[in-house]
């Protein structure tokens, strides 16, 4: 997998692009005006591995709240602004590490210029974000949606490049996966700015995770994407969990354990689902990068999961503990999970 070469950007303490590891991002669901609630949620996200957080800034109170929020969190914060340049200025003054806005939506061009000048002075990047749903209906209506998104983004980028600003990150999101992929592929050949990749409004956790994994996964596999966000109708910590699963499945990031479990079949001699869930509950609590297998039968299980660091396979009233496919111990069925946990702890 060869990654697209993008320019390096610093967002607070986090490096984006230029070959840096792909960064996991999310957005709070709290009212930004409530600094305590927002701090608490960001800390939850930090614990899950969130590396950049975005907060909505609908008014001046929310913008000013950023200074309090910043004191209580340790990851960079992006202020999400629509239309009103004064909110962007207030967010910058309050210490936002990044801005997400559509320059073209700011009708006051003098105001936009002031925002860009202040962002430049403070070395604060601006994410130009184009969402398929927010394109004006009559904007280049004769063109395919992906082209319209790209063209709109290029116009927005030019607007701030003309103000001598290049600390830019770009996102082009749509709900439709092929449209999103198409748009990112096109723009990735046109600019070298880092790209923030995601499928917007992807839905509830199961469908949304799949939709995001397909869209983000295909792009990442093609080397496109410097930061990612999985957008779900769920607590944002779920977004982080799924984002890491996508990155881990492509071998792009390591974080915590990986569970390998067989689908079970007529040869299974234990309840694989119950066993896998029990092991997963334990794995959720550890941060060790270990690959753990839970397999349904002793005959095929160890061999099928030979790339796992450690695993168990069930049998009639007993089971085996194995390491890299090699059986190291036979234990009673009741002791299987305990033996596995002991082995993981020694790993
Ligand atoms: Fe079936 Fe055994 Fe393979 Fe699980 S490990 S799918 S039980 S053959």
Short mmCIF file of C-alpha atoms and ligand atoms in Angstrom, two decimals:
data_model
loop_
_atom_site.label_atom_id
_atom_site.label_comp_id
_atom_site.label_asym_id
_atom_site.label_seq_id
_atom_site.Cartn_x
_atom_site.Cartn_y
_atom_site.Cartn_z
CA UNK A 1 0.00 0.00 0.00
CA UNK A 2 1.64 3.23 -1.09
CA UNK A 3 0.34 6.36 0.53
CA UNK A 4 -0.28 9.53 -1.42
CA UNK A 5 2.32 12.16 -0.59
CA UNK A 6 0.57 15.07 1.07
CA UNK A 7 1.95 18.23 2.61
CA UNK A 8 2.68 18.17 6.33
CA UNK A 9 0.38 20.13 8.60
CA UNK A 10 0.60 20.72 12.34
CA UNK A 11 -2.68 20.87 14.21
CA UNK A 12 -1.71 21.73 17.76
CA UNK A 13 0.60 18.91 18.76
CA UNK A 14 -0.61 16.48 16.07
CA UNK A 15 1.14 16.02 12.71
CA UNK A 16 -1.12 15.46 9.72
CA UNK A 17 0.01 14.31 6.29
CA UNK A 18 3.58 14.19 5.04
CA UNK A 19 3.74 10.47 5.83
CA UNK A 20 2.51 10.83 9.45
CA UNK A 21 0.33 8.04 10.85
CA UNK A 22 -3.32 8.38 9.88
CA UNK A 23 -5.07 10.37 12.58
CA UNK A 24 -8.40 9.41 14.18
CA UNK A 25 -10.88 12.20 14.67
CA UNK A 26 -14.38 12.57 16.10
CA UNK A 27 -16.90 15.26 16.98
CA UNK A 28 -18.61 15.93 20.29
CA UNK A 29 -22.37 15.60 20.63
CA UNK A 30 -22.58 17.86 23.68
CA UNK A 31 -23.65 21.49 23.68
CA UNK A 32 -20.31 23.33 23.34
CA UNK A 33 -21.68 26.08 25.58
CA UNK A 34 -21.66 23.50 28.36
CA UNK A 35 -17.89 23.34 28.86
CA UNK A 36 -18.00 20.73 31.65
CA UNK A 37 -20.13 18.28 29.66
CA UNK A 38 -17.95 18.81 26.59
CA UNK A 39 -14.72 18.31 28.54
CA UNK A 40 -16.11 15.09 30.04
CA UNK A 41 -17.06 13.76 26.62
CA UNK A 42 -13.71 14.70 25.05
CA UNK A 43 -11.90 12.92 27.89
CA UNK A 44 -13.98 9.82 27.20
CA UNK A 45 -12.97 10.08 23.55
CA UNK A 46 -9.31 10.58 24.46
CA UNK A 47 -9.46 7.36 26.50
CA UNK A 48 -10.74 5.54 23.41
CA UNK A 49 -7.90 6.89 21.26
CA UNK A 50 -9.42 10.02 19.70
CA UNK A 51 -6.58 12.24 18.50
CA UNK A 52 -8.41 15.33 17.26
CA UNK A 53 -11.85 16.53 18.31
CA UNK A 54 -14.23 18.87 16.53
CA UNK A 55 -16.87 20.90 18.34
CA UNK A 56 -19.84 22.78 16.90
CA UNK A 57 -19.72 26.54 17.34
CA UNK A 58 -23.24 27.82 16.74
CA UNK A 59 -22.88 31.09 18.66
CA UNK A 60 -20.55 33.35 20.55
CA UNK A 61 -21.03 31.65 23.91
CA UNK A 62 -19.93 28.36 22.33
CA UNK A 63 -16.90 30.07 20.78
CA UNK A 64 -15.86 31.57 24.11
CA UNK A 65 -16.42 28.23 25.85
CA UNK A 66 -13.51 26.84 23.83
CA UNK A 67 -10.95 28.49 26.12
CA UNK A 68 -12.38 26.62 29.14
CA UNK A 69 -12.70 23.36 27.19
CA UNK A 70 -9.10 23.60 26.00
CA UNK A 71 -7.88 23.75 29.61
CA UNK A 72 -9.61 20.46 30.40
CA UNK A 73 -8.55 18.34 27.42
CA UNK A 74 -5.27 17.22 25.96
CA UNK A 75 -5.99 16.72 22.24
CA UNK A 76 -6.27 19.45 19.59
CA UNK A 77 -9.67 21.03 19.10
CA UNK A 78 -11.24 22.11 15.81
CA UNK A 79 -14.01 24.71 15.83
CA UNK A 80 -16.79 23.99 13.34
CA UNK A 81 -18.09 27.28 11.98
CA UNK A 82 -20.80 28.09 9.48
CA UNK A 83 -21.40 31.42 7.76
CA UNK A 84 -20.38 33.89 10.49
CA UNK A 85 -16.75 35.03 10.34
CA UNK A 86 -17.09 36.60 13.80
CA UNK A 87 -17.53 33.14 15.33
CA UNK A 88 -14.34 31.99 13.61
CA UNK A 89 -12.47 34.98 15.04
CA UNK A 90 -13.87 34.31 18.51
CA UNK A 91 -12.91 30.62 18.27
CA UNK A 92 -9.37 31.53 17.24
CA UNK A 93 -9.08 33.99 20.13
CA UNK A 94 -10.35 31.27 22.48
CA UNK A 95 -7.50 29.00 21.40
CA UNK A 96 -8.99 26.67 18.74
CA UNK A 97 -6.24 24.61 17.12
CA UNK A 98 -8.08 24.33 13.82
CA UNK A 99 -11.08 25.72 11.98
CA UNK A 100 -13.55 23.84 9.83
CA UNK A 101 -15.43 26.16 7.54
CA UNK A 102 -16.55 26.73 4.00
CA UNK A 103 -14.88 29.99 2.94
CA UNK A 104 -17.46 30.42 0.18
CA UNK A 105 -20.27 30.43 2.74
CA UNK A 106 -18.87 33.54 4.37
CA UNK A 107 -20.56 36.29 2.44
CA UNK A 108 -18.54 38.97 4.23
CA UNK A 109 -15.26 38.72 2.29
CA UNK A 110 -13.54 41.33 4.45
CA UNK A 111 -14.50 39.22 7.44
CA UNK A 112 -13.14 36.08 5.82
CA UNK A 113 -9.89 37.89 5.10
CA UNK A 114 -9.57 38.81 8.79
CA UNK A 115 -10.17 35.16 9.78
CA UNK A 116 -7.56 33.88 7.34
CA UNK A 117 -5.03 36.51 8.46
CA UNK A 118 -5.52 35.57 12.11
CA UNK A 119 -5.32 31.83 11.35
CA UNK A 120 -2.10 32.42 9.46
CA UNK A 121 -0.59 34.49 12.24
CA UNK A 122 -1.48 31.76 14.78
CA UNK A 123 -0.50 28.92 12.43
CA UNK A 124 -3.97 27.44 12.74
CA UNK A 125 -5.01 25.17 9.84
CA UNK A 126 -8.36 25.52 8.11
CA UNK A 127 -10.26 22.48 6.91
CA UNK A 128 -12.23 23.23 3.78
CA UNK A 129 -15.16 20.87 3.97
CA UNK A 130 -17.61 20.26 1.15
CA UNK A 131 -20.63 18.08 1.90
CA UNK A 132 -22.68 16.76 -1.01
CA UNK A 133 -25.87 17.68 0.82
CA UNK A 134 -24.93 21.31 1.23
CA UNK A 135 -24.04 22.01 -2.41
CA UNK A 136 -26.39 24.61 -3.91
CA UNK A 137 -28.83 22.68 -6.14
CA UNK A 138 -28.11 24.87 -9.14
CA UNK A 139 -24.33 24.68 -8.78
CA UNK A 140 -22.99 23.06 -11.98
CA UNK A 141 -26.13 20.95 -12.05
CA UNK A 142 -25.17 19.39 -15.39
CA UNK A 143 -22.13 17.64 -13.87
CA UNK A 144 -21.93 14.41 -11.83
CA UNK A 145 -22.10 15.00 -8.09
CA UNK A 146 -18.46 14.03 -7.43
CA UNK A 147 -17.25 16.61 -10.00
CA UNK A 148 -19.46 19.27 -8.48
CA UNK A 149 -18.03 18.56 -5.04
CA UNK A 150 -14.46 18.69 -6.33
CA UNK A 151 -15.06 21.90 -8.27
CA UNK A 152 -16.68 23.54 -5.26
CA UNK A 153 -13.77 22.49 -3.04
CA UNK A 154 -11.24 23.84 -5.54
CA UNK A 155 -13.06 27.19 -5.60
CA UNK A 156 -13.05 27.34 -1.80
CA UNK A 157 -9.38 26.41 -1.66
CA UNK A 158 -8.49 29.07 -4.22
CA UNK A 159 -10.36 31.68 -2.22
CA UNK A 160 -8.02 31.27 0.73
CA UNK A 161 -4.92 30.47 -1.31
CA UNK A 162 -5.44 33.90 -2.90
CA UNK A 163 -5.16 35.27 0.63
CA UNK A 164 -1.74 33.60 0.78
CA UNK A 165 -2.95 30.83 3.09
CA UNK A 166 -1.79 27.24 2.64
CA UNK A 167 -2.38 25.56 6.01
CA UNK A 168 -5.24 23.69 4.41
CA UNK A 169 -6.87 20.30 4.89
CA UNK A 170 -9.71 19.19 2.64
CA UNK A 171 -12.77 16.97 3.11
CA UNK A 172 -15.32 15.95 0.48
CA UNK A 173 -18.05 13.92 2.10
CA UNK A 174 -21.20 12.32 0.79
CA UNK A 175 -23.51 9.61 2.07
CA UNK A 176 -23.14 7.75 -1.20
CA UNK A 177 -19.97 5.67 -1.03
CA UNK A 178 -19.06 5.55 -4.78
CA UNK A 179 -19.58 9.34 -5.03
CA UNK A 180 -17.32 9.94 -2.04
CA UNK A 181 -14.60 7.64 -3.38
CA UNK A 182 -14.80 9.22 -6.81
CA UNK A 183 -14.56 12.75 -5.40
CA UNK A 184 -11.52 11.97 -3.23
CA UNK A 185 -9.77 10.14 -6.06
CA UNK A 186 -10.21 13.13 -8.34
CA UNK A 187 -9.06 15.76 -5.89
CA UNK A 188 -6.13 13.69 -4.65
CA UNK A 189 -4.51 14.17 -8.08
CA UNK A 190 -5.17 17.90 -8.11
CA UNK A 191 -3.81 19.09 -4.75
CA UNK A 192 -1.20 18.03 -2.24
CA UNK A 193 -3.03 19.19 0.87
CA UNK A 194 -3.85 16.51 3.46
CA UNK A 195 -7.25 14.90 3.06
CA UNK A 196 -9.73 14.22 5.84
CA UNK A 197 -11.73 11.17 4.79
CA UNK A 198 -15.15 9.97 5.86
CA UNK A 199 -18.62 8.97 4.79
CA UNK A 200 -21.06 11.51 6.10
CA UNK A 201 -24.25 10.70 8.02
CA UNK A 202 -23.39 7.02 7.68
CA UNK A 203 -26.22 5.93 9.97
CA UNK A 204 -26.68 3.66 12.97
CA UNK A 205 -23.68 1.62 14.19
CA UNK A 206 -23.97 -1.57 12.13
CA UNK A 207 -24.88 -0.07 8.74
CA UNK A 208 -22.78 3.03 9.43
CA UNK A 209 -19.70 1.00 10.36
CA UNK A 210 -19.99 -1.08 7.19
CA UNK A 211 -20.62 1.94 4.98
CA UNK A 212 -17.65 3.75 6.54
CA UNK A 213 -15.40 0.71 6.38
CA UNK A 214 -16.13 0.26 2.68
CA UNK A 215 -15.70 3.95 1.78
CA UNK A 216 -12.82 4.86 4.06
CA UNK A 217 -11.22 1.44 3.61
CA UNK A 218 -11.14 1.63 -0.18
CA UNK A 219 -9.65 5.12 -0.09
CA UNK A 220 -7.04 4.23 2.52
CA UNK A 221 -6.10 1.14 0.55
CA UNK A 222 -5.47 3.42 -2.42
CA UNK A 223 -3.22 5.53 -0.22
CA UNK A 224 -5.73 8.38 0.09
CA UNK A 225 -6.48 9.89 3.50
CA UNK A 226 -4.51 11.54 6.29
CA UNK A 227 -7.21 11.84 8.96
CA UNK A 228 -10.42 9.85 9.25
CA UNK A 229 -13.77 10.17 10.94
CA UNK A 230 -16.47 7.55 11.12
CA UNK A 231 -19.77 9.49 11.36
CA UNK A 232 -22.40 7.51 13.24
CA UNK A 233 -25.73 8.06 14.92
CA UNK A 234 -24.23 6.80 18.17
CA UNK A 235 -22.03 7.93 21.03
CA UNK A 236 -18.84 9.28 19.42
CA UNK A 237 -16.71 6.74 21.31
CA UNK A 238 -18.21 4.14 18.96
CA UNK A 239 -16.82 6.16 16.04
CA UNK A 240 -13.33 5.88 17.48
CA UNK A 241 -13.64 2.14 18.07
CA UNK A 242 -14.70 1.55 14.47
CA UNK A 243 -12.10 3.94 13.05
CA UNK A 244 -9.36 1.92 14.72
CA UNK A 245 -10.85 -1.35 13.50
CA UNK A 246 -10.67 0.01 9.94
CA UNK A 247 -7.06 1.12 10.40
CA UNK A 248 -6.07 -2.13 12.12
CA UNK A 249 -7.70 -4.24 9.43
CA UNK A 250 -5.51 -2.52 6.83
CA UNK A 251 -2.41 -2.75 9.00
CA UNK A 252 -2.14 1.04 9.10
CA UNK A 253 -2.32 1.52 12.86
CA UNK A 254 -2.00 -0.68 15.91
CA UNK A 255 -4.13 -0.08 18.95
CA UNK A 256 -5.09 -2.63 21.55
CA UNK A 257 -5.89 -6.27 20.92
CA UNK A 258 -7.44 -7.89 17.85
CA UNK A 259 -9.96 -10.69 18.27
CA UNK A 260 -10.07 -13.49 15.71
CA UNK A 261 -13.08 -15.77 16.17
CA UNK A 262 -14.41 -18.44 13.90
CA UNK A 263 -17.97 -18.29 12.55
CA UNK A 264 -18.65 -21.71 14.09
CA UNK A 265 -20.03 -24.63 12.08
CA UNK A 266 -21.28 -28.16 12.50
CA UNK A 267 -17.87 -29.19 13.88
CA UNK A 268 -18.03 -26.72 16.77
CA UNK A 269 -17.92 -28.36 20.16
CA UNK A 270 -18.48 -25.22 22.24
CA UNK A 271 -20.70 -22.15 22.03
CA UNK A 272 -18.26 -19.99 20.06
CA UNK A 273 -20.41 -16.86 20.24
CA UNK A 274 -20.67 -16.94 24.05
CA UNK A 275 -16.97 -17.73 24.39
CA UNK A 276 -15.91 -14.98 21.97
CA UNK A 277 -18.12 -12.44 23.75
CA UNK A 278 -16.62 -13.37 27.10
CA UNK A 279 -13.10 -12.98 25.73
CA UNK A 280 -14.03 -9.74 23.97
CA UNK A 281 -15.32 -8.28 27.26
CA UNK A 282 -11.90 -8.90 28.74
CA UNK A 283 -10.05 -7.54 25.70
CA UNK A 284 -12.03 -4.30 25.84
CA UNK A 285 -10.26 -3.58 29.11
CA UNK A 286 -6.67 -4.01 27.96
CA UNK A 287 -4.49 -1.97 25.64
CA UNK A 288 -1.91 -4.62 24.72
CA UNK A 289 -1.44 -5.14 20.95
CA UNK A 290 -2.09 -8.87 20.94
CA UNK A 291 -3.99 -11.01 18.42
CA UNK A 292 -6.29 -13.44 20.24
CA UNK A 293 -8.26 -16.30 18.68
CA UNK A 294 -11.40 -18.06 19.85
CA UNK A 295 -12.11 -21.15 17.75
CA UNK A 296 -14.87 -23.71 17.84
CA UNK A 297 -13.01 -27.02 17.50
CA UNK A 298 -9.66 -28.47 18.43
CA UNK A 299 -9.11 -30.22 15.09
CA UNK A 300 -9.13 -27.19 12.81
CA UNK A 301 -9.10 -24.22 15.20
CA UNK A 302 -5.39 -23.91 16.09
CA UNK A 303 -4.32 -24.29 12.46
CA UNK A 304 -6.95 -21.91 11.07
CA UNK A 305 -5.87 -19.27 13.58
CA UNK A 306 -2.13 -19.85 13.37
CA UNK A 307 -1.39 -16.16 12.83
CA UNK A 308 -2.95 -15.33 16.22
CA UNK A 309 -0.47 -14.77 19.04
CA UNK A 310 -2.55 -16.83 21.40
CA UNK A 311 -5.88 -18.63 21.24
CA UNK A 312 -8.26 -21.21 22.55
CA UNK A 313 -10.21 -23.92 20.75
CA UNK A 314 -13.11 -25.79 22.32
CA UNK A 315 -13.75 -29.51 22.59
CA UNK A 316 -16.06 -31.87 24.43
CA UNK A 317 -15.82 -30.65 28.00
CA UNK A 318 -12.25 -29.51 27.44
CA UNK A 319 -10.26 -27.28 25.15
CA UNK A 320 -6.78 -26.32 24.11
CA UNK A 321 -4.69 -23.23 24.55
CA UNK A 322 -2.43 -22.51 21.60
CA UNK A 323 0.26 -20.06 20.63
CA UNK A 324 0.90 -19.29 16.94
CA UNK A 325 -1.07 -22.41 15.98
CA UNK A 326 0.85 -24.74 18.33
CA UNK A 327 -1.05 -26.38 21.16
CA UNK A 328 0.60 -25.70 24.50
CA UNK A 329 -1.96 -26.93 27.00
CA UNK A 330 -5.23 -28.83 27.35
CA UNK A 331 -7.62 -27.48 29.97
CA UNK A 332 -11.19 -28.13 31.10
CA UNK A 333 -13.87 -26.11 29.32
CA UNK A 334 -14.57 -24.09 32.49
CA UNK A 335 -10.90 -23.12 32.74
CA UNK A 336 -10.46 -22.15 29.07
CA UNK A 337 -11.02 -18.39 29.35
CA UNK A 338 -9.03 -18.17 32.57
CA UNK A 339 -6.09 -19.98 30.95
CA UNK A 340 -6.29 -17.68 27.94
CA UNK A 341 -6.30 -14.55 30.10
CA UNK A 342 -3.27 -15.79 32.05
CA UNK A 343 -1.46 -16.38 28.78
CA UNK A 344 -2.37 -12.92 27.46
CA UNK A 345 -1.15 -11.33 30.69
CA UNK A 346 2.22 -13.02 30.24
CA UNK A 347 2.44 -11.92 26.60
FE1 LIG B 1 -15.85 -24.89 12.22
FE2 LIG B 1 -13.77 -25.56 13.74
FE3 LIG B 1 -13.42 -23.85 11.70
FE4 LIG B 1 -14.76 -23.06 13.85
S1 LIG B 1 -12.61 -23.66 13.78
S2 LIG B 1 -15.37 -22.76 11.72
S3 LIG B 1 -15.79 -24.91 14.46
S4 LIG B 1 -14.00 -26.00 11.55
#
